[in-house]
Amino acid sequence: WYQRRVRDTNYFTKFNLSMASEIPQVSVVKTVTKSDSGDSKFTLYKVAIKKQTGNSWFVLRRYNEFHDLYQTMKSAFPQEMTKVKFPGKKLFGNFDPAFIKQRGEGLNEFVALLFDNEDLKSSKEVKRFFGIDKQSTDNGENFNYNTEESVNQEVEDGIDL
């Protein structure tokens, strides 16, 4: 009985550790440029996440949030992050449609590289950023997870995503 119990515990531990590998599709699917109440502009990047189980959701992130994740991951996983490219900043012309498209493609590559590496995609930082930690309590319904309350309100007030 004891050996069986230990085997069962190991099985569940391995199952829980492999939860991140259940997420085969993660990509930046849309960008929207918006103005906040102070008339400063920003661009939101919509990232779609779809599990093999069929559950899907999206998160909305600004470039600086992606950049913060990149810096955090570089500190936490310096060896794994050596191959990861990140799109640079630009002082002028940030809202040029061609630049936004190019940056979105760069962020999409960044996301793909994160999810290609088991250590990176299993990290608490990546799970938190993409709302994967929130999915453990999901009952199968889709949801939208945003980090900033003001962005939530902006989205509810008229961004067609």
mmCIF file with all atom_site columns, C-alpha atoms in Angstrom:
data_model
loop_
_atom_site.group_PDB
_atom_site.id
_atom_site.type_symbol
_atom_site.label_atom_id
_atom_site.label_alt_id
_atom_site.label_comp_id
_atom_site.label_asym_id
_atom_site.label_entity_id
_atom_site.label_seq_id
_atom_site.pdbx_PDB_ins_code
_atom_site.Cartn_x
_atom_site.Cartn_y
_atom_site.Cartn_z
_atom_site.occupancy
_atom_site.B_iso_or_equiv
_atom_site.pdbx_formal_charge
_atom_site.auth_seq_id
_atom_site.auth_comp_id
_atom_site.auth_asym_id
_atom_site.auth_atom_id
_atom_site.pdbx_PDB_model_num
ATOM 1   C CA . TRP A 1 1   ? 0.000   0.000  0.000   1.00 0.00 ? 1   TRP A CA 1
ATOM 2   C CA . TYR A 1 2   ? 2.785   2.430  0.935   1.00 0.00 ? 2   TYR A CA 1
ATOM 3   C CA . GLN A 1 3   ? 4.641   1.906  -2.367  1.00 0.00 ? 3   GLN A CA 1
ATOM 4   C CA . ARG A 1 4   ? 1.445   2.463  -4.326  1.00 0.00 ? 4   ARG A CA 1
ATOM 5   C CA . ARG A 1 5   ? 0.750   5.669  -2.415  1.00 0.00 ? 5   ARG A CA 1
ATOM 6   C CA . VAL A 1 6   ? 4.247   6.983  -3.146  1.00 0.00 ? 6   VAL A CA 1
ATOM 7   C CA . ARG A 1 7   ? 3.861   6.137  -6.836  1.00 0.00 ? 7   ARG A CA 1
ATOM 8   C CA . ASP A 1 8   ? 0.513   7.951  -6.965  1.00 0.00 ? 8   ASP A CA 1
ATOM 9   C CA . THR A 1 9   ? 2.004   11.028 -5.289  1.00 0.00 ? 9   THR A CA 1
ATOM 10  C CA . ASN A 1 10  ? 4.861   11.085 -7.800  1.00 0.00 ? 10  ASN A CA 1
ATOM 11  C CA . TYR A 1 11  ? 2.380   10.793 -10.648 1.00 0.00 ? 11  TYR A CA 1
ATOM 12  C CA . PHE A 1 12  ? 0.410   13.815 -9.474  1.00 0.00 ? 12  PHE A CA 1
ATOM 13  C CA . THR A 1 13  ? 3.577   15.816 -8.873  1.00 0.00 ? 13  THR A CA 1
ATOM 14  C CA . LYS A 1 14  ? 4.733   15.120 -12.430 1.00 0.00 ? 14  LYS A CA 1
ATOM 15  C CA . PHE A 1 15  ? 1.259   15.939 -13.753 1.00 0.00 ? 15  PHE A CA 1
ATOM 16  C CA . ASN A 1 16  ? 1.182   19.308 -11.959 1.00 0.00 ? 16  ASN A CA 1
ATOM 17  C CA . LEU A 1 17  ? 4.691   20.186 -13.113 1.00 0.00 ? 17  LEU A CA 1
ATOM 18  C CA . SER A 1 18  ? 3.774   19.498 -16.718 1.00 0.00 ? 18  SER A CA 1
ATOM 19  C CA . MET A 1 19  ? 0.721   21.795 -16.724 1.00 0.00 ? 19  MET A CA 1
ATOM 20  C CA . ALA A 1 20  ? 2.640   24.488 -18.636 1.00 0.00 ? 20  ALA A CA 1
ATOM 21  C CA . SER A 1 21  ? 3.333   22.036 -21.445 1.00 0.00 ? 21  SER A CA 1
ATOM 22  C CA . GLU A 1 22  ? -0.431  21.775 -22.013 1.00 0.00 ? 22  GLU A CA 1
ATOM 23  C CA . ILE A 1 23  ? -0.314  25.193 -23.656 1.00 0.00 ? 23  ILE A CA 1
ATOM 24  C CA . PRO A 1 24  ? 0.697   24.612 -27.253 1.00 0.00 ? 24  PRO A CA 1
ATOM 25  C CA . GLN A 1 25  ? -0.558  27.847 -28.801 1.00 0.00 ? 25  GLN A CA 1
ATOM 26  C CA . VAL A 1 26  ? 0.431   31.278 -27.528 1.00 0.00 ? 26  VAL A CA 1
ATOM 27  C CA . SER A 1 27  ? 0.643   34.212 -29.897 1.00 0.00 ? 27  SER A CA 1
ATOM 28  C CA . VAL A 1 28  ? 0.218   37.966 -30.238 1.00 0.00 ? 28  VAL A CA 1
ATOM 29  C CA . VAL A 1 29  ? -2.882  38.214 -32.392 1.00 0.00 ? 29  VAL A CA 1
ATOM 30  C CA . LYS A 1 30  ? -3.832  41.871 -32.424 1.00 0.00 ? 30  LYS A CA 1
ATOM 31  C CA . THR A 1 31  ? -2.667  45.381 -31.531 1.00 0.00 ? 31  THR A CA 1
ATOM 32  C CA . VAL A 1 32  ? -4.740  48.396 -30.610 1.00 0.00 ? 32  VAL A CA 1
ATOM 33  C CA . THR A 1 33  ? -3.497  51.940 -30.045 1.00 0.00 ? 33  THR A CA 1
ATOM 34  C CA . LYS A 1 34  ? -5.500  53.815 -27.438 1.00 0.00 ? 34  LYS A CA 1
ATOM 35  C CA . SER A 1 35  ? -5.407  57.144 -25.589 1.00 0.00 ? 35  SER A CA 1
ATOM 36  C CA . ASP A 1 36  ? -5.796  57.317 -21.837 1.00 0.00 ? 36  ASP A CA 1
ATOM 37  C CA . SER A 1 37  ? -7.650  60.051 -19.959 1.00 0.00 ? 37  SER A CA 1
ATOM 38  C CA . GLY A 1 38  ? -4.528  62.279 -20.082 1.00 0.00 ? 38  GLY A CA 1
ATOM 39  C CA . ASP A 1 39  ? -4.371  62.044 -23.894 1.00 0.00 ? 39  ASP A CA 1
ATOM 40  C CA . SER A 1 40  ? -1.169  60.018 -23.844 1.00 0.00 ? 40  SER A CA 1
ATOM 41  C CA . LYS A 1 41  ? -1.234  57.173 -26.361 1.00 0.00 ? 41  LYS A CA 1
ATOM 42  C CA . PHE A 1 42  ? -0.307  53.554 -25.780 1.00 0.00 ? 42  PHE A CA 1
ATOM 43  C CA . THR A 1 43  ? -0.548  50.308 -27.682 1.00 0.00 ? 43  THR A CA 1
ATOM 44  C CA . LEU A 1 44  ? -2.081  47.141 -26.291 1.00 0.00 ? 44  LEU A CA 1
ATOM 45  C CA . TYR A 1 45  ? -1.002  43.754 -27.550 1.00 0.00 ? 45  TYR A CA 1
ATOM 46  C CA . LYS A 1 46  ? -3.602  41.005 -27.374 1.00 0.00 ? 46  LYS A CA 1
ATOM 47  C CA . VAL A 1 47  ? -2.048  37.613 -26.647 1.00 0.00 ? 47  VAL A CA 1
ATOM 48  C CA . ALA A 1 48  ? -4.198  34.541 -27.256 1.00 0.00 ? 48  ALA A CA 1
ATOM 49  C CA . ILE A 1 49  ? -3.511  31.388 -25.250 1.00 0.00 ? 49  ILE A CA 1
ATOM 50  C CA . LYS A 1 50  ? -5.124  28.069 -26.126 1.00 0.00 ? 50  LYS A CA 1
ATOM 51  C CA . LYS A 1 51  ? -4.731  24.813 -24.218 1.00 0.00 ? 51  LYS A CA 1
ATOM 52  C CA . GLN A 1 52  ? -4.933  21.375 -25.810 1.00 0.00 ? 52  GLN A CA 1
ATOM 53  C CA . THR A 1 53  ? -8.081  20.882 -23.734 1.00 0.00 ? 53  THR A CA 1
ATOM 54  C CA . GLY A 1 54  ? -9.783  23.576 -25.802 1.00 0.00 ? 54  GLY A CA 1
ATOM 55  C CA . ASN A 1 55  ? -9.817  26.228 -23.075 1.00 0.00 ? 55  ASN A CA 1
ATOM 56  C CA . SER A 1 56  ? -8.659  29.557 -24.399 1.00 0.00 ? 56  SER A CA 1
ATOM 57  C CA . TRP A 1 57  ? -8.264  33.088 -23.131 1.00 0.00 ? 57  TRP A CA 1
ATOM 58  C CA . PHE A 1 58  ? -6.374  36.239 -23.910 1.00 0.00 ? 58  PHE A CA 1
ATOM 59  C CA . VAL A 1 59  ? -4.340  38.794 -22.024 1.00 0.00 ? 59  VAL A CA 1
ATOM 60  C CA . LEU A 1 60  ? -3.780  42.423 -22.916 1.00 0.00 ? 60  LEU A CA 1
ATOM 61  C CA . ARG A 1 61  ? -0.310  43.801 -22.347 1.00 0.00 ? 61  ARG A CA 1
ATOM 62  C CA . ARG A 1 62  ? 1.560   46.986 -23.055 1.00 0.00 ? 62  ARG A CA 1
ATOM 63  C CA . TYR A 1 63  ? 5.085   46.961 -24.452 1.00 0.00 ? 63  TYR A CA 1
ATOM 64  C CA . ASN A 1 64  ? 6.592   48.004 -21.115 1.00 0.00 ? 64  ASN A CA 1
ATOM 65  C CA . GLU A 1 65  ? 4.981   44.980 -19.437 1.00 0.00 ? 65  GLU A CA 1
ATOM 66  C CA . PHE A 1 66  ? 6.621   42.682 -21.997 1.00 0.00 ? 66  PHE A CA 1
ATOM 67  C CA . HIS A 1 67  ? 9.906   44.514 -21.429 1.00 0.00 ? 67  HIS A CA 1
ATOM 68  C CA . ASP A 1 68  ? 9.610   44.046 -17.652 1.00 0.00 ? 68  ASP A CA 1
ATOM 69  C CA . LEU A 1 69  ? 9.002   40.320 -18.186 1.00 0.00 ? 69  LEU A CA 1
ATOM 70  C CA . TYR A 1 70  ? 12.034  40.146 -20.465 1.00 0.00 ? 70  TYR A CA 1
ATOM 71  C CA . GLN A 1 71  ? 14.266  41.829 -17.850 1.00 0.00 ? 71  GLN A CA 1
ATOM 72  C CA . THR A 1 72  ? 12.929  39.604 -15.070 1.00 0.00 ? 72  THR A CA 1
ATOM 73  C CA . MET A 1 73  ? 13.508  36.457 -17.108 1.00 0.00 ? 73  MET A CA 1
ATOM 74  C CA . LYS A 1 74  ? 17.019  37.573 -18.068 1.00 0.00 ? 74  LYS A CA 1
ATOM 75  C CA . SER A 1 75  ? 17.863  37.920 -14.363 1.00 0.00 ? 75  SER A CA 1
ATOM 76  C CA . ALA A 1 76  ? 16.199  34.681 -13.300 1.00 0.00 ? 76  ALA A CA 1
ATOM 77  C CA . PHE A 1 77  ? 17.324  32.541 -16.274 1.00 0.00 ? 77  PHE A CA 1
ATOM 78  C CA . PRO A 1 78  ? 20.478  34.113 -17.747 1.00 0.00 ? 78  PRO A CA 1
ATOM 79  C CA . GLN A 1 79  ? 21.606  30.945 -19.545 1.00 0.00 ? 79  GLN A CA 1
ATOM 80  C CA . GLU A 1 80  ? 18.222  30.173 -21.121 1.00 0.00 ? 80  GLU A CA 1
ATOM 81  C CA . MET A 1 81  ? 17.638  33.782 -22.174 1.00 0.00 ? 81  MET A CA 1
ATOM 82  C CA . THR A 1 82  ? 20.843  34.155 -24.210 1.00 0.00 ? 82  THR A CA 1
ATOM 83  C CA . LYS A 1 83  ? 19.012  33.041 -27.379 1.00 0.00 ? 83  LYS A CA 1
ATOM 84  C CA . VAL A 1 84  ? 15.906  35.135 -26.762 1.00 0.00 ? 84  VAL A CA 1
ATOM 85  C CA . LYS A 1 85  ? 15.595  38.305 -28.833 1.00 0.00 ? 85  LYS A CA 1
ATOM 86  C CA . PHE A 1 86  ? 13.454  41.221 -27.746 1.00 0.00 ? 86  PHE A CA 1
ATOM 87  C CA . PRO A 1 87  ? 12.225  44.104 -29.931 1.00 0.00 ? 87  PRO A CA 1
ATOM 88  C CA . GLY A 1 88  ? 13.821  47.423 -29.030 1.00 0.00 ? 88  GLY A CA 1
ATOM 89  C CA . LYS A 1 89  ? 12.380  50.729 -27.951 1.00 0.00 ? 89  LYS A CA 1
ATOM 90  C CA . LYS A 1 90  ? 11.950  53.724 -30.220 1.00 0.00 ? 90  LYS A CA 1
ATOM 91  C CA . LEU A 1 91  ? 11.909  57.367 -29.126 1.00 0.00 ? 91  LEU A CA 1
ATOM 92  C CA . PHE A 1 92  ? 9.921   58.757 -32.058 1.00 0.00 ? 92  PHE A CA 1
ATOM 93  C CA . GLY A 1 93  ? 7.395   57.118 -34.338 1.00 0.00 ? 93  GLY A CA 1
ATOM 94  C CA . ASN A 1 94  ? 6.148   54.583 -31.760 1.00 0.00 ? 94  ASN A CA 1
ATOM 95  C CA . PHE A 1 95  ? 2.640   54.805 -33.199 1.00 0.00 ? 95  PHE A CA 1
ATOM 96  C CA . ASP A 1 96  ? 3.523   54.339 -36.846 1.00 0.00 ? 96  ASP A CA 1
ATOM 97  C CA . PRO A 1 97  ? 1.413   51.373 -38.022 1.00 0.00 ? 97  PRO A CA 1
ATOM 98  C CA . ALA A 1 98  ? 4.415   49.704 -39.700 1.00 0.00 ? 98  ALA A CA 1
ATOM 99  C CA . PHE A 1 99  ? 6.454   49.996 -36.487 1.00 0.00 ? 99  PHE A CA 1
ATOM 100 C CA . ILE A 1 100 ? 3.592   48.642 -34.357 1.00 0.00 ? 100 ILE A CA 1
ATOM 101 C CA . LYS A 1 101 ? 3.224   45.700 -36.732 1.00 0.00 ? 101 LYS A CA 1
ATOM 102 C CA . GLN A 1 102 ? 6.973   45.008 -36.630 1.00 0.00 ? 102 GLN A CA 1
ATOM 103 C CA . ARG A 1 103 ? 7.053   45.264 -32.840 1.00 0.00 ? 103 ARG A CA 1
ATOM 104 C CA . GLY A 1 104 ? 4.059   42.906 -32.561 1.00 0.00 ? 104 GLY A CA 1
ATOM 105 C CA . GLU A 1 105 ? 5.895   40.378 -34.725 1.00 0.00 ? 105 GLU A CA 1
ATOM 106 C CA . GLY A 1 106 ? 8.976   40.735 -32.494 1.00 0.00 ? 106 GLY A CA 1
ATOM 107 C CA . LEU A 1 107 ? 6.888   40.227 -29.366 1.00 0.00 ? 107 LEU A CA 1
ATOM 108 C CA . ASN A 1 108 ? 5.306   37.181 -30.988 1.00 0.00 ? 108 ASN A CA 1
ATOM 109 C CA . GLU A 1 109 ? 8.798   35.723 -31.552 1.00 0.00 ? 109 GLU A CA 1
ATOM 110 C CA . PHE A 1 110 ? 9.676   36.503 -27.927 1.00 0.00 ? 110 PHE A CA 1
ATOM 111 C CA . VAL A 1 111 ? 6.557   34.691 -26.706 1.00 0.00 ? 111 VAL A CA 1
ATOM 112 C CA . ALA A 1 112 ? 7.271   31.696 -28.958 1.00 0.00 ? 112 ALA A CA 1
ATOM 113 C CA . LEU A 1 113 ? 10.818  31.400 -27.587 1.00 0.00 ? 113 LEU A CA 1
ATOM 114 C CA . LEU A 1 114 ? 9.533   31.552 -24.006 1.00 0.00 ? 114 LEU A CA 1
ATOM 115 C CA . PHE A 1 115 ? 7.148   28.681 -24.667 1.00 0.00 ? 115 PHE A CA 1
ATOM 116 C CA . ASP A 1 116 ? 9.766   26.653 -26.538 1.00 0.00 ? 116 ASP A CA 1
ATOM 117 C CA . ASN A 1 117 ? 11.810  26.281 -23.355 1.00 0.00 ? 117 ASN A CA 1
ATOM 118 C CA . GLU A 1 118 ? 10.408  24.057 -20.587 1.00 0.00 ? 118 GLU A CA 1
ATOM 119 C CA . ASP A 1 119 ? 12.148  25.992 -17.769 1.00 0.00 ? 119 ASP A CA 1
ATOM 120 C CA . LEU A 1 120 ? 10.955  29.364 -19.037 1.00 0.00 ? 120 LEU A CA 1
ATOM 121 C CA . LYS A 1 121 ? 7.345   28.404 -19.727 1.00 0.00 ? 121 LYS A CA 1
ATOM 122 C CA . SER A 1 122 ? 7.097   26.659 -16.343 1.00 0.00 ? 122 SER A CA 1
ATOM 123 C CA . SER A 1 123 ? 8.331   29.707 -14.422 1.00 0.00 ? 123 SER A CA 1
ATOM 124 C CA . LYS A 1 124 ? 5.976   31.547 -12.096 1.00 0.00 ? 124 LYS A CA 1
ATOM 125 C CA . GLU A 1 125 ? 6.756   34.810 -13.930 1.00 0.00 ? 125 GLU A CA 1
ATOM 126 C CA . VAL A 1 126 ? 5.573   33.480 -17.285 1.00 0.00 ? 126 VAL A CA 1
ATOM 127 C CA . LYS A 1 127 ? 2.531   31.795 -15.754 1.00 0.00 ? 127 LYS A CA 1
ATOM 128 C CA . ARG A 1 128 ? 1.543   35.019 -13.996 1.00 0.00 ? 128 ARG A CA 1
ATOM 129 C CA . PHE A 1 129 ? 2.145   37.208 -17.066 1.00 0.00 ? 129 PHE A CA 1
ATOM 130 C CA . PHE A 1 130 ? -0.015  35.056 -19.343 1.00 0.00 ? 130 PHE A CA 1
ATOM 131 C CA . GLY A 1 131 ? -2.706  34.333 -16.749 1.00 0.00 ? 131 GLY A CA 1
ATOM 132 C CA . ILE A 1 132 ? -1.863  30.644 -16.634 1.00 0.00 ? 132 ILE A CA 1
ATOM 133 C CA . ASP A 1 133 ? -1.896  30.647 -12.833 1.00 0.00 ? 133 ASP A CA 1
ATOM 134 C CA . LYS A 1 134 ? -5.454  32.005 -12.984 1.00 0.00 ? 134 LYS A CA 1
ATOM 135 C CA . GLN A 1 135 ? -6.517  29.113 -15.234 1.00 0.00 ? 135 GLN A CA 1
ATOM 136 C CA . SER A 1 136 ? -6.058  26.528 -12.469 1.00 0.00 ? 136 SER A CA 1
ATOM 137 C CA . THR A 1 137 ? -9.406  27.671 -11.064 1.00 0.00 ? 137 THR A CA 1
ATOM 138 C CA . ASP A 1 138 ? -11.071 28.123 -14.465 1.00 0.00 ? 138 ASP A CA 1
ATOM 139 C CA . ASN A 1 139 ? -14.258 26.141 -14.960 1.00 0.00 ? 139 ASN A CA 1
ATOM 140 C CA . GLY A 1 140 ? -13.802 25.934 -18.724 1.00 0.00 ? 140 GLY A CA 1
ATOM 141 C CA . GLU A 1 141 ? -15.039 29.397 -19.580 1.00 0.00 ? 141 GLU A CA 1
ATOM 142 C CA . ASN A 1 142 ? -12.854 31.899 -21.371 1.00 0.00 ? 142 ASN A CA 1
ATOM 143 C CA . PHE A 1 143 ? -11.687 34.976 -19.555 1.00 0.00 ? 143 PHE A CA 1
ATOM 144 C CA . ASN A 1 144 ? -9.627  38.110 -20.002 1.00 0.00 ? 144 ASN A CA 1
ATOM 145 C CA . TYR A 1 145 ? -6.833  38.796 -17.523 1.00 0.00 ? 145 TYR A CA 1
ATOM 146 C CA . ASN A 1 146 ? -5.295  42.276 -17.388 1.00 0.00 ? 146 ASN A CA 1
ATOM 147 C CA . THR A 1 147 ? -2.752  43.625 -14.939 1.00 0.00 ? 147 THR A CA 1
ATOM 148 C CA . GLU A 1 148 ? -3.899  47.238 -14.832 1.00 0.00 ? 148 GLU A CA 1
ATOM 149 C CA . GLU A 1 149 ? -7.342  48.317 -13.709 1.00 0.00 ? 149 GLU A CA 1
ATOM 150 C CA . SER A 1 150 ? -7.193  51.366 -15.993 1.00 0.00 ? 150 SER A CA 1
ATOM 151 C CA . VAL A 1 151 ? -6.521  49.133 -19.001 1.00 0.00 ? 151 VAL A CA 1
ATOM 152 C CA . ASN A 1 152 ? -9.499  46.983 -17.987 1.00 0.00 ? 152 ASN A CA 1
ATOM 153 C CA . GLN A 1 153 ? -11.714 50.045 -18.019 1.00 0.00 ? 153 GLN A CA 1
ATOM 154 C CA . GLU A 1 154 ? -10.320 51.260 -21.343 1.00 0.00 ? 154 GLU A CA 1
ATOM 155 C CA . VAL A 1 155 ? -11.023 47.877 -22.906 1.00 0.00 ? 155 VAL A CA 1
ATOM 156 C CA . GLU A 1 156 ? -14.539 47.731 -21.516 1.00 0.00 ? 156 GLU A CA 1
ATOM 157 C CA . ASP A 1 157 ? -15.136 51.235 -22.823 1.00 0.00 ? 157 ASP A CA 1
ATOM 158 C CA . GLY A 1 158 ? -14.676 50.412 -26.453 1.00 0.00 ? 158 GLY A CA 1
ATOM 159 C CA . ILE A 1 159 ? -11.740 48.421 -27.734 1.00 0.00 ? 159 ILE A CA 1
ATOM 160 C CA . ASP A 1 160 ? -13.091 45.824 -30.107 1.00 0.00 ? 160 ASP A CA 1
ATOM 161 C CA . LEU A 1 161 ? -10.991 42.772 -29.416 1.00 0.00 ? 161 LEU A CA 1
#
